Amino acid sequence: MKPLAGTAVIGIGNEFRRDDGVGWAAVALLREREARRPLPSGTELARSDGDPGRLMTLWEDKDLTLVIDACFPPAAQPGRTHRWCVAPGEMPHPAAAGRQSTHGLGLAEALCLADSLGRGPGRLIVYAVEGADRSLGTGLTPAVAAALPHLARRIEEDVRKHGERTRRTSFEPGSPLV
């Protein structure tokens, strides 16, 4: 088995469904910020529509994967961000039947499929940003757009902390999580 290395930051979404484009907007902001302060070597920034096969390709062989996606809970507070750390092999529960999504399958289903195929990510951190509007159209709502700078800083901190730990301790899968 090939050793895990590097980091993937994956923004999931659809920029033509308003707040569902927050993952893509976060990756765009990270690319802008990287021009001033580069991320650790081996960090890849990518956008995805959430297709499980494409997600598996993006996180394959990566030691750390960060995923940014929108969520639309019944009592949403637009812009509120949830950070969820998943240990390798830990599986989330698929979303409830009848949930509304602009993707066919959700991230939980993609992770379950990847795990069953032996193609799951190494360490995984998910950022879910509560949205208000997933109607057709472009542009984030003001509350979701306002959350982006703080979200980008948190993601950069996670990537740099992981990169620093990897250089300092020769991180191996199965080591205690940061």
Short mmCIF file of N, CA and C in Angstrom, two decimals:
data_model
loop_
_atom_site.label_atom_id
_atom_site.label_comp_id
_atom_site.label_asym_id
_atom_site.label_seq_id
_atom_site.Cartn_x
_atom_site.Cartn_y
_atom_site.Cartn_z
N MET A 1 0.82 -1.17 0.00
CA MET A 1 0.00 0.00 0.00
C MET A 1 0.88 1.25 0.00
N LYS A 2 0.53 2.21 -0.81
CA LYS A 2 1.28 3.45 -0.94
C LYS A 2 1.08 4.30 0.32
N PRO A 3 2.17 4.89 0.88
CA PRO A 3 2.01 5.71 2.08
C PRO A 3 1.22 6.99 1.76
N LEU A 4 0.47 7.45 2.76
CA LEU A 4 -0.31 8.66 2.61
C LEU A 4 0.60 9.88 2.75
N ALA A 5 0.36 10.90 1.93
CA ALA A 5 1.16 12.12 2.00
C ALA A 5 0.35 13.28 1.42
N GLY A 6 0.62 14.46 1.91
CA GLY A 6 -0.01 15.65 1.35
C GLY A 6 -1.40 15.90 1.92
N THR A 7 -1.95 17.01 1.47
CA THR A 7 -3.25 17.47 1.94
C THR A 7 -4.12 17.86 0.76
N ALA A 8 -5.38 17.48 0.83
CA ALA A 8 -6.37 17.91 -0.16
C ALA A 8 -7.40 18.79 0.55
N VAL A 9 -7.66 19.95 -0.01
CA VAL A 9 -8.73 20.83 0.47
C VAL A 9 -9.75 20.85 -0.66
N ILE A 10 -10.94 20.31 -0.38
CA ILE A 10 -11.95 20.12 -1.42
C ILE A 10 -13.20 20.93 -1.09
N GLY A 11 -13.54 21.85 -1.96
CA GLY A 11 -14.79 22.59 -1.83
C GLY A 11 -15.85 21.90 -2.66
N ILE A 12 -16.91 21.45 -2.00
CA ILE A 12 -18.01 20.78 -2.70
C ILE A 12 -19.13 21.78 -2.90
N GLY A 13 -19.77 21.73 -4.05
CA GLY A 13 -20.91 22.60 -4.23
C GLY A 13 -21.31 22.83 -5.66
N ASN A 14 -22.15 23.81 -5.81
CA ASN A 14 -22.69 24.20 -7.10
C ASN A 14 -22.83 25.72 -7.07
N GLU A 15 -21.98 26.42 -7.79
CA GLU A 15 -21.98 27.87 -7.74
C GLU A 15 -23.23 28.49 -8.35
N PHE A 16 -24.07 27.69 -9.00
CA PHE A 16 -25.31 28.18 -9.59
C PHE A 16 -26.52 27.90 -8.70
N ARG A 17 -26.26 27.54 -7.44
CA ARG A 17 -27.33 27.32 -6.46
C ARG A 17 -27.05 28.14 -5.20
N ARG A 18 -26.73 29.40 -5.40
CA ARG A 18 -26.52 30.39 -4.34
C ARG A 18 -25.59 29.86 -3.23
N ASP A 19 -26.10 29.70 -1.99
CA ASP A 19 -25.23 29.33 -0.87
C ASP A 19 -24.62 27.94 -1.00
N ASP A 20 -25.15 27.11 -1.87
CA ASP A 20 -24.53 25.81 -2.08
C ASP A 20 -23.14 25.96 -2.71
N GLY A 21 -22.82 27.14 -3.19
CA GLY A 21 -21.50 27.40 -3.76
C GLY A 21 -20.45 27.80 -2.75
N VAL A 22 -20.76 27.71 -1.45
CA VAL A 22 -19.80 28.15 -0.44
C VAL A 22 -18.50 27.35 -0.47
N GLY A 23 -18.55 26.08 -0.78
CA GLY A 23 -17.31 25.28 -0.86
C GLY A 23 -16.40 25.77 -1.96
N TRP A 24 -17.00 26.08 -3.11
CA TRP A 24 -16.20 26.59 -4.23
C TRP A 24 -15.66 27.98 -3.91
N ALA A 25 -16.49 28.82 -3.26
CA ALA A 25 -16.05 30.17 -2.90
C ALA A 25 -14.91 30.11 -1.89
N ALA A 26 -14.95 29.16 -0.96
CA ALA A 26 -13.88 29.02 0.03
C ALA A 26 -12.57 28.64 -0.65
N VAL A 27 -12.63 27.72 -1.60
CA VAL A 27 -11.41 27.34 -2.33
C VAL A 27 -10.87 28.52 -3.13
N ALA A 28 -11.74 29.30 -3.75
CA ALA A 28 -11.29 30.48 -4.50
C ALA A 28 -10.59 31.47 -3.57
N LEU A 29 -11.15 31.69 -2.39
CA LEU A 29 -10.52 32.59 -1.43
C LEU A 29 -9.18 32.04 -0.95
N LEU A 30 -9.11 30.75 -0.69
CA LEU A 30 -7.85 30.14 -0.28
C LEU A 30 -6.78 30.30 -1.36
N ARG A 31 -7.16 30.18 -2.62
CA ARG A 31 -6.19 30.38 -3.71
C ARG A 31 -5.68 31.81 -3.74
N GLU A 32 -6.58 32.78 -3.53
CA GLU A 32 -6.16 34.19 -3.47
C GLU A 32 -5.19 34.41 -2.32
N ARG A 33 -5.52 33.89 -1.16
CA ARG A 33 -4.69 34.09 0.03
C ARG A 33 -3.35 33.37 -0.10
N GLU A 34 -3.34 32.25 -0.82
CA GLU A 34 -2.10 31.48 -0.98
C GLU A 34 -1.05 32.27 -1.75
N ALA A 35 -1.47 33.18 -2.60
CA ALA A 35 -0.52 34.00 -3.35
C ALA A 35 0.32 34.85 -2.39
N ARG A 36 -0.27 35.24 -1.25
CA ARG A 36 0.46 36.06 -0.27
C ARG A 36 1.17 35.21 0.78
N ARG A 37 0.57 34.08 1.13
CA ARG A 37 1.14 33.22 2.17
C ARG A 37 0.92 31.77 1.76
N PRO A 38 1.89 31.19 1.07
CA PRO A 38 1.72 29.82 0.54
C PRO A 38 1.41 28.79 1.63
N LEU A 39 0.60 27.83 1.24
CA LEU A 39 0.30 26.69 2.11
C LEU A 39 1.45 25.70 2.02
N PRO A 40 1.54 24.77 2.96
CA PRO A 40 2.63 23.79 2.92
C PRO A 40 2.69 23.03 1.59
N SER A 41 3.89 22.63 1.23
CA SER A 41 4.09 21.84 0.02
C SER A 41 3.24 20.58 0.08
N GLY A 42 2.67 20.20 -1.04
CA GLY A 42 1.85 19.01 -1.09
C GLY A 42 0.37 19.28 -0.82
N THR A 43 0.01 20.56 -0.66
CA THR A 43 -1.40 20.93 -0.44
C THR A 43 -2.05 21.19 -1.79
N GLU A 44 -3.15 20.50 -2.04
CA GLU A 44 -3.90 20.69 -3.28
C GLU A 44 -5.27 21.29 -2.96
N LEU A 45 -5.63 22.34 -3.69
CA LEU A 45 -6.94 22.97 -3.55
C LEU A 45 -7.78 22.55 -4.74
N ALA A 46 -8.99 22.04 -4.48
CA ALA A 46 -9.82 21.51 -5.57
C ALA A 46 -11.29 21.83 -5.33
N ARG A 47 -12.03 21.91 -6.42
CA ARG A 47 -13.48 22.06 -6.38
C ARG A 47 -14.10 20.78 -6.90
N SER A 48 -15.25 20.42 -6.32
CA SER A 48 -15.93 19.20 -6.73
C SER A 48 -17.43 19.42 -6.70
N ASP A 49 -18.11 18.70 -7.57
CA ASP A 49 -19.57 18.72 -7.55
C ASP A 49 -20.13 17.70 -6.56
N GLY A 50 -19.26 16.96 -5.90
CA GLY A 50 -19.68 15.99 -4.90
C GLY A 50 -19.83 14.58 -5.42
N ASP A 51 -19.55 14.35 -6.69
CA ASP A 51 -19.62 13.00 -7.23
C ASP A 51 -18.65 12.10 -6.46
N PRO A 52 -19.13 10.96 -5.93
CA PRO A 52 -18.26 10.10 -5.13
C PRO A 52 -16.97 9.67 -5.83
N GLY A 53 -17.04 9.31 -7.10
CA GLY A 53 -15.84 8.89 -7.82
C GLY A 53 -14.81 10.00 -7.91
N ARG A 54 -15.27 11.21 -8.18
CA ARG A 54 -14.34 12.35 -8.26
C ARG A 54 -13.77 12.69 -6.89
N LEU A 55 -14.60 12.59 -5.85
CA LEU A 55 -14.09 12.84 -4.49
C LEU A 55 -13.00 11.84 -4.12
N MET A 56 -13.24 10.56 -4.43
CA MET A 56 -12.24 9.53 -4.10
C MET A 56 -10.92 9.82 -4.81
N THR A 57 -10.98 10.27 -6.04
CA THR A 57 -9.77 10.60 -6.78
C THR A 57 -9.03 11.76 -6.13
N LEU A 58 -9.76 12.75 -5.63
CA LEU A 58 -9.14 13.92 -5.03
C LEU A 58 -8.48 13.62 -3.68
N TRP A 59 -9.09 12.74 -2.87
CA TRP A 59 -8.52 12.48 -1.55
C TRP A 59 -7.64 11.24 -1.50
N GLU A 60 -7.59 10.49 -2.59
CA GLU A 60 -6.81 9.26 -2.61
C GLU A 60 -5.34 9.54 -2.30
N ASP A 61 -4.78 8.76 -1.42
CA ASP A 61 -3.37 8.83 -1.01
C ASP A 61 -3.01 10.09 -0.22
N LYS A 62 -4.01 10.87 0.19
CA LYS A 62 -3.75 12.08 0.98
C LYS A 62 -3.78 11.73 2.46
N ASP A 63 -2.83 12.28 3.18
CA ASP A 63 -2.74 12.09 4.62
C ASP A 63 -3.86 12.85 5.33
N LEU A 64 -4.18 14.05 4.83
CA LEU A 64 -5.22 14.88 5.42
C LEU A 64 -6.12 15.38 4.30
N THR A 65 -7.43 15.32 4.52
CA THR A 65 -8.40 15.88 3.58
C THR A 65 -9.33 16.79 4.36
N LEU A 66 -9.51 18.01 3.85
CA LEU A 66 -10.48 18.93 4.40
C LEU A 66 -11.55 19.14 3.35
N VAL A 67 -12.80 19.01 3.75
CA VAL A 67 -13.93 19.18 2.85
C VAL A 67 -14.77 20.34 3.35
N ILE A 68 -15.16 21.22 2.44
CA ILE A 68 -16.03 22.35 2.76
C ILE A 68 -17.31 22.18 1.94
N ASP A 69 -18.45 22.20 2.63
CA ASP A 69 -19.73 22.03 1.94
C ASP A 69 -20.79 22.83 2.68
N ALA A 70 -21.85 23.14 1.98
CA ALA A 70 -23.00 23.82 2.58
C ALA A 70 -23.91 22.79 3.23
N CYS A 71 -24.65 23.23 4.23
CA CYS A 71 -25.70 22.41 4.81
C CYS A 71 -26.91 23.32 5.01
N PHE A 72 -28.06 22.71 5.00
CA PHE A 72 -29.31 23.48 5.08
C PHE A 72 -30.24 22.85 6.12
N PRO A 73 -29.91 23.01 7.41
CA PRO A 73 -30.77 22.44 8.44
C PRO A 73 -32.09 23.21 8.53
N PRO A 74 -33.11 22.61 9.13
CA PRO A 74 -34.41 23.27 9.21
C PRO A 74 -34.37 24.66 9.87
N ALA A 75 -33.61 24.82 10.93
CA ALA A 75 -33.53 26.11 11.63
C ALA A 75 -32.14 26.72 11.40
N ALA A 76 -31.79 26.91 10.15
CA ALA A 76 -30.44 27.38 9.80
C ALA A 76 -30.14 28.76 10.35
N GLN A 77 -28.88 28.93 10.73
CA GLN A 77 -28.33 30.24 11.06
C GLN A 77 -27.27 30.50 9.99
N PRO A 78 -27.67 31.13 8.89
CA PRO A 78 -26.75 31.29 7.75
C PRO A 78 -25.38 31.83 8.17
N GLY A 79 -24.35 31.12 7.69
CA GLY A 79 -22.98 31.48 7.99
C GLY A 79 -22.38 30.72 9.16
N ARG A 80 -23.22 30.13 10.01
CA ARG A 80 -22.68 29.35 11.13
C ARG A 80 -21.94 28.15 10.55
N THR A 81 -20.75 27.90 11.06
CA THR A 81 -19.89 26.85 10.52
C THR A 81 -19.64 25.77 11.56
N HIS A 82 -19.75 24.53 11.12
CA HIS A 82 -19.51 23.37 11.97
C HIS A 82 -18.22 22.71 11.50
N ARG A 83 -17.37 22.32 12.44
CA ARG A 83 -16.12 21.61 12.13
C ARG A 83 -16.24 20.22 12.73
N TRP A 84 -16.01 19.22 11.89
CA TRP A 84 -16.20 17.82 12.28
C TRP A 84 -14.94 17.06 11.89
N CYS A 85 -14.26 16.46 12.88
CA CYS A 85 -13.07 15.65 12.63
C CYS A 85 -13.46 14.18 12.61
N VAL A 86 -13.06 13.49 11.57
CA VAL A 86 -13.40 12.09 11.42
C VAL A 86 -12.11 11.28 11.40
N ALA A 87 -12.03 10.30 12.27
CA ALA A 87 -10.85 9.43 12.30
C ALA A 87 -10.90 8.45 11.14
N PRO A 88 -9.73 8.03 10.61
CA PRO A 88 -9.73 7.04 9.54
C PRO A 88 -10.54 5.82 9.94
N GLY A 89 -11.41 5.38 9.03
CA GLY A 89 -12.23 4.22 9.28
C GLY A 89 -13.54 4.53 9.98
N GLU A 90 -13.66 5.72 10.58
CA GLU A 90 -14.91 6.12 11.22
C GLU A 90 -15.90 6.52 10.13
N MET A 91 -17.10 6.01 10.22
CA MET A 91 -18.09 6.27 9.18
C MET A 91 -19.25 7.08 9.72
N PRO A 92 -19.61 8.13 9.03
CA PRO A 92 -20.79 8.89 9.42
C PRO A 92 -22.05 8.14 9.00
N HIS A 93 -23.15 8.56 9.54
CA HIS A 93 -24.44 7.98 9.13
C HIS A 93 -24.94 8.74 7.93
N PRO A 94 -25.40 8.04 6.89
CA PRO A 94 -25.96 8.74 5.72
C PRO A 94 -27.13 9.63 6.14
N ALA A 95 -27.34 10.69 5.39
CA ALA A 95 -28.42 11.63 5.69
C ALA A 95 -29.77 10.93 5.61
N ALA A 96 -30.72 11.51 6.27
CA ALA A 96 -32.06 10.92 6.29
C ALA A 96 -32.66 10.89 4.89
N ALA A 97 -33.48 9.87 4.66
CA ALA A 97 -34.17 9.76 3.38
C ALA A 97 -35.02 11.00 3.16
N GLY A 98 -35.06 11.47 1.95
CA GLY A 98 -35.88 12.63 1.61
C GLY A 98 -35.19 13.96 1.84
N ARG A 99 -33.94 13.92 2.26
CA ARG A 99 -33.24 15.19 2.47
C ARG A 99 -33.11 15.90 1.13
N GLN A 100 -32.96 17.19 1.19
CA GLN A 100 -32.81 17.94 -0.05
C GLN A 100 -31.33 18.25 -0.24
N SER A 101 -30.85 18.01 -1.43
CA SER A 101 -29.46 18.27 -1.75
C SER A 101 -29.37 18.66 -3.21
N THR A 102 -28.38 19.48 -3.52
CA THR A 102 -28.15 19.79 -4.92
C THR A 102 -27.20 18.78 -5.54
N HIS A 103 -26.65 17.86 -4.72
CA HIS A 103 -25.81 16.77 -5.23
C HIS A 103 -26.69 15.51 -5.19
N GLY A 104 -26.35 14.54 -6.01
CA GLY A 104 -27.10 13.28 -5.98
C GLY A 104 -26.91 12.59 -4.65
N LEU A 105 -25.71 12.14 -4.36
CA LEU A 105 -25.37 11.52 -3.08
C LEU A 105 -24.67 12.55 -2.22
N GLY A 106 -24.78 12.42 -0.94
CA GLY A 106 -24.10 13.33 -0.04
C GLY A 106 -22.71 12.83 0.32
N LEU A 107 -21.99 13.64 1.08
CA LEU A 107 -20.64 13.30 1.51
C LEU A 107 -20.63 12.01 2.33
N ALA A 108 -21.61 11.83 3.20
CA ALA A 108 -21.65 10.62 4.03
C ALA A 108 -21.73 9.37 3.16
N GLU A 109 -22.56 9.42 2.13
CA GLU A 109 -22.69 8.27 1.23
C GLU A 109 -21.39 8.04 0.45
N ALA A 110 -20.74 9.13 0.04
CA ALA A 110 -19.46 9.01 -0.67
C ALA A 110 -18.41 8.38 0.23
N LEU A 111 -18.38 8.77 1.51
CA LEU A 111 -17.41 8.19 2.44
C LEU A 111 -17.68 6.71 2.68
N CYS A 112 -18.96 6.34 2.81
CA CYS A 112 -19.30 4.93 3.00
C CYS A 112 -18.88 4.10 1.79
N LEU A 113 -19.15 4.61 0.60
CA LEU A 113 -18.75 3.91 -0.63
C LEU A 113 -17.23 3.80 -0.71
N ALA A 114 -16.53 4.91 -0.43
CA ALA A 114 -15.06 4.89 -0.49
C ALA A 114 -14.49 3.89 0.51
N ASP A 115 -15.06 3.85 1.71
CA ASP A 115 -14.57 2.92 2.72
C ASP A 115 -14.76 1.47 2.26
N SER A 116 -15.92 1.19 1.66
CA SER A 116 -16.17 -0.18 1.21
C SER A 116 -15.24 -0.59 0.07
N LEU A 117 -14.74 0.40 -0.68
CA LEU A 117 -13.81 0.13 -1.79
C LEU A 117 -12.34 0.24 -1.37
N GLY A 118 -12.11 0.58 -0.10
CA GLY A 118 -10.73 0.77 0.37
C GLY A 118 -10.10 2.03 -0.18
N ARG A 119 -10.92 3.04 -0.47
CA ARG A 119 -10.41 4.28 -1.05
C ARG A 119 -10.84 5.51 -0.24
N GLY A 120 -10.99 5.31 1.07
CA GLY A 120 -11.36 6.42 1.92
C GLY A 120 -10.18 7.35 2.17
N PRO A 121 -10.48 8.56 2.64
CA PRO A 121 -9.40 9.50 2.94
C PRO A 121 -8.64 9.07 4.19
N GLY A 122 -7.44 9.63 4.38
CA GLY A 122 -6.70 9.42 5.64
C GLY A 122 -7.46 10.12 6.74
N ARG A 123 -6.88 11.13 7.32
CA ARG A 123 -7.59 11.95 8.31
C ARG A 123 -8.52 12.89 7.56
N LEU A 124 -9.71 13.11 8.09
CA LEU A 124 -10.71 13.94 7.42
C LEU A 124 -11.25 14.99 8.38
N ILE A 125 -11.31 16.23 7.89
CA ILE A 125 -11.96 17.32 8.61
C ILE A 125 -13.02 17.88 7.67
N VAL A 126 -14.24 17.98 8.15
CA VAL A 126 -15.35 18.51 7.35
C VAL A 126 -15.79 19.84 7.95
N TYR A 127 -15.90 20.83 7.10
CA TYR A 127 -16.48 22.12 7.46
C TYR A 127 -17.83 22.21 6.76
N ALA A 128 -18.90 22.31 7.54
CA ALA A 128 -20.25 22.47 6.99
C ALA A 128 -20.74 23.87 7.34
N VAL A 129 -21.08 24.63 6.32
CA VAL A 129 -21.52 26.01 6.51
C VAL A 129 -23.03 26.08 6.29
N GLU A 130 -23.75 26.56 7.28
CA GLU A 130 -25.19 26.67 7.15
C GLU A 130 -25.55 27.75 6.14
N GLY A 131 -26.41 27.38 5.21
CA GLY A 131 -26.83 28.30 4.17
C GLY A 131 -28.29 28.68 4.32
N ALA A 132 -28.69 29.73 3.58
CA ALA A 132 -30.06 30.21 3.63
C ALA A 132 -30.78 29.99 2.31
N ASP A 133 -30.03 30.00 1.21
CA ASP A 133 -30.67 30.02 -0.11
C ASP A 133 -29.96 29.05 -1.03
N ARG A 134 -30.71 28.08 -1.56
CA ARG A 134 -30.14 27.16 -2.54
C ARG A 134 -30.94 27.20 -3.84
N SER A 135 -31.59 28.33 -4.05
CA SER A 135 -32.35 28.50 -5.29
C SER A 135 -31.38 28.72 -6.45
N LEU A 136 -31.91 28.67 -7.67
CA LEU A 136 -31.07 28.93 -8.84
C LEU A 136 -30.57 30.37 -8.81
N GLY A 137 -29.32 30.54 -9.15
CA GLY A 137 -28.72 31.87 -9.17
C GLY A 137 -27.30 31.80 -8.66
N THR A 138 -26.56 32.87 -8.88
CA THR A 138 -25.17 32.92 -8.42
C THR A 138 -25.04 33.91 -7.27
N GLY A 139 -23.97 33.76 -6.54
CA GLY A 139 -23.68 34.66 -5.43
C GLY A 139 -24.20 34.13 -4.11
N LEU A 140 -23.37 34.26 -3.10
CA LEU A 140 -23.72 33.83 -1.75
C LEU A 140 -24.57 34.90 -1.07
N THR A 141 -25.40 34.47 -0.13
CA THR A 141 -26.14 35.44 0.67
C THR A 141 -25.13 36.19 1.55
N PRO A 142 -25.46 37.40 2.00
CA PRO A 142 -24.50 38.18 2.79
C PRO A 142 -23.96 37.47 4.02
N ALA A 143 -24.80 36.76 4.77
CA ALA A 143 -24.33 36.08 5.99
C ALA A 143 -23.33 34.97 5.67
N VAL A 144 -23.55 34.24 4.60
CA VAL A 144 -22.64 33.15 4.23
C VAL A 144 -21.34 33.75 3.68
N ALA A 145 -21.44 34.79 2.86
CA ALA A 145 -20.23 35.45 2.33
C ALA A 145 -19.39 36.02 3.47
N ALA A 146 -20.04 36.55 4.49
CA ALA A 146 -19.32 37.14 5.62
C ALA A 146 -18.56 36.09 6.43
N ALA A 147 -18.99 34.84 6.38
CA ALA A 147 -18.32 33.76 7.12
C ALA A 147 -17.05 33.29 6.43
N LEU A 148 -16.86 33.61 5.15
CA LEU A 148 -15.72 33.07 4.39
C LEU A 148 -14.34 33.43 4.94
N PRO A 149 -14.05 34.69 5.30
CA PRO A 149 -12.69 34.99 5.78
C PRO A 149 -12.29 34.18 7.02
N HIS A 150 -13.20 34.08 7.98
CA HIS A 150 -12.90 33.28 9.18
C HIS A 150 -12.72 31.81 8.83
N LEU A 151 -13.59 31.29 7.95
CA LEU A 151 -13.49 29.90 7.51
C LEU A 151 -12.14 29.64 6.85
N ALA A 152 -11.71 30.54 5.97
CA ALA A 152 -10.41 30.38 5.29
C ALA A 152 -9.27 30.35 6.30
N ARG A 153 -9.31 31.23 7.29
CA ARG A 153 -8.26 31.23 8.32
C ARG A 153 -8.22 29.91 9.09
N ARG A 154 -9.39 29.38 9.46
CA ARG A 154 -9.43 28.11 10.19
C ARG A 154 -8.87 26.97 9.35
N ILE A 155 -9.21 26.95 8.07
CA ILE A 155 -8.70 25.90 7.18
C ILE A 155 -7.19 26.02 7.04
N GLU A 156 -6.70 27.24 6.84
CA GLU A 156 -5.25 27.45 6.74
C GLU A 156 -4.55 26.98 8.01
N GLU A 157 -5.13 27.27 9.17
CA GLU A 157 -4.55 26.82 10.44
C GLU A 157 -4.48 25.30 10.50
N ASP A 158 -5.57 24.63 10.10
CA ASP A 158 -5.57 23.16 10.10
C ASP A 158 -4.49 22.60 9.19
N VAL A 159 -4.38 23.18 7.99
CA VAL A 159 -3.39 22.69 7.02
C VAL A 159 -1.98 22.94 7.52
N ARG A 160 -1.72 24.12 8.04
CA ARG A 160 -0.36 24.44 8.53
C ARG A 160 0.00 23.63 9.77
N LYS A 161 -0.95 23.48 10.68
CA LYS A 161 -0.69 22.70 11.89
C LYS A 161 -0.36 21.26 11.52
N HIS A 162 -1.11 20.71 10.60
CA HIS A 162 -0.86 19.34 10.16
C HIS A 162 0.49 19.24 9.45
N GLY A 163 0.79 20.21 8.58
CA GLY A 163 2.07 20.23 7.87
C GLY A 163 3.24 20.34 8.82
N GLU A 164 3.11 21.18 9.84
CA GLU A 164 4.17 21.35 10.83
C GLU A 164 4.36 20.07 11.64
N ARG A 165 3.27 19.45 12.03
CA ARG A 165 3.36 18.21 12.79
C ARG A 165 3.99 17.10 11.96
N THR A 166 3.65 17.05 10.69
CA THR A 166 4.20 16.02 9.81
C THR A 166 5.71 16.17 9.69
N ARG A 167 6.17 17.42 9.51
CA ARG A 167 7.62 17.65 9.41
C ARG A 167 8.33 17.35 10.72
N ARG A 168 7.71 17.71 11.84
CA ARG A 168 8.34 17.59 13.14
C ARG A 168 8.35 16.17 13.68
N THR A 169 7.30 15.40 13.40
CA THR A 169 7.17 14.10 14.06
C THR A 169 7.10 12.92 13.10
N SER A 170 7.26 13.17 11.82
CA SER A 170 7.09 12.08 10.85
C SER A 170 5.76 11.38 11.09
N PHE A 171 4.70 12.15 11.05
CA PHE A 171 3.34 11.65 11.29
C PHE A 171 3.08 10.40 10.48
N GLU A 172 2.49 9.44 11.13
CA GLU A 172 2.07 8.22 10.46
C GLU A 172 0.60 7.99 10.75
N PRO A 173 -0.14 7.41 9.79
CA PRO A 173 -1.53 7.10 10.07
C PRO A 173 -1.65 6.28 11.34
N GLY A 174 -2.65 6.56 12.13
CA GLY A 174 -2.83 5.87 13.39
C GLY A 174 -2.25 6.61 14.58
N SER A 175 -1.42 7.65 14.31
CA SER A 175 -0.92 8.47 15.40
C SER A 175 -2.07 9.26 16.00
N PRO A 176 -1.95 9.71 17.25
CA PRO A 176 -3.04 10.52 17.84
C PRO A 176 -3.32 11.74 16.97
N LEU A 177 -4.60 12.07 16.89
CA LEU A 177 -4.99 13.21 16.08
C LEU A 177 -4.64 14.51 16.78
N VAL A 178 -4.36 15.55 15.98
CA VAL A 178 -4.03 16.87 16.51
C VAL A 178 -5.29 17.50 17.04
#
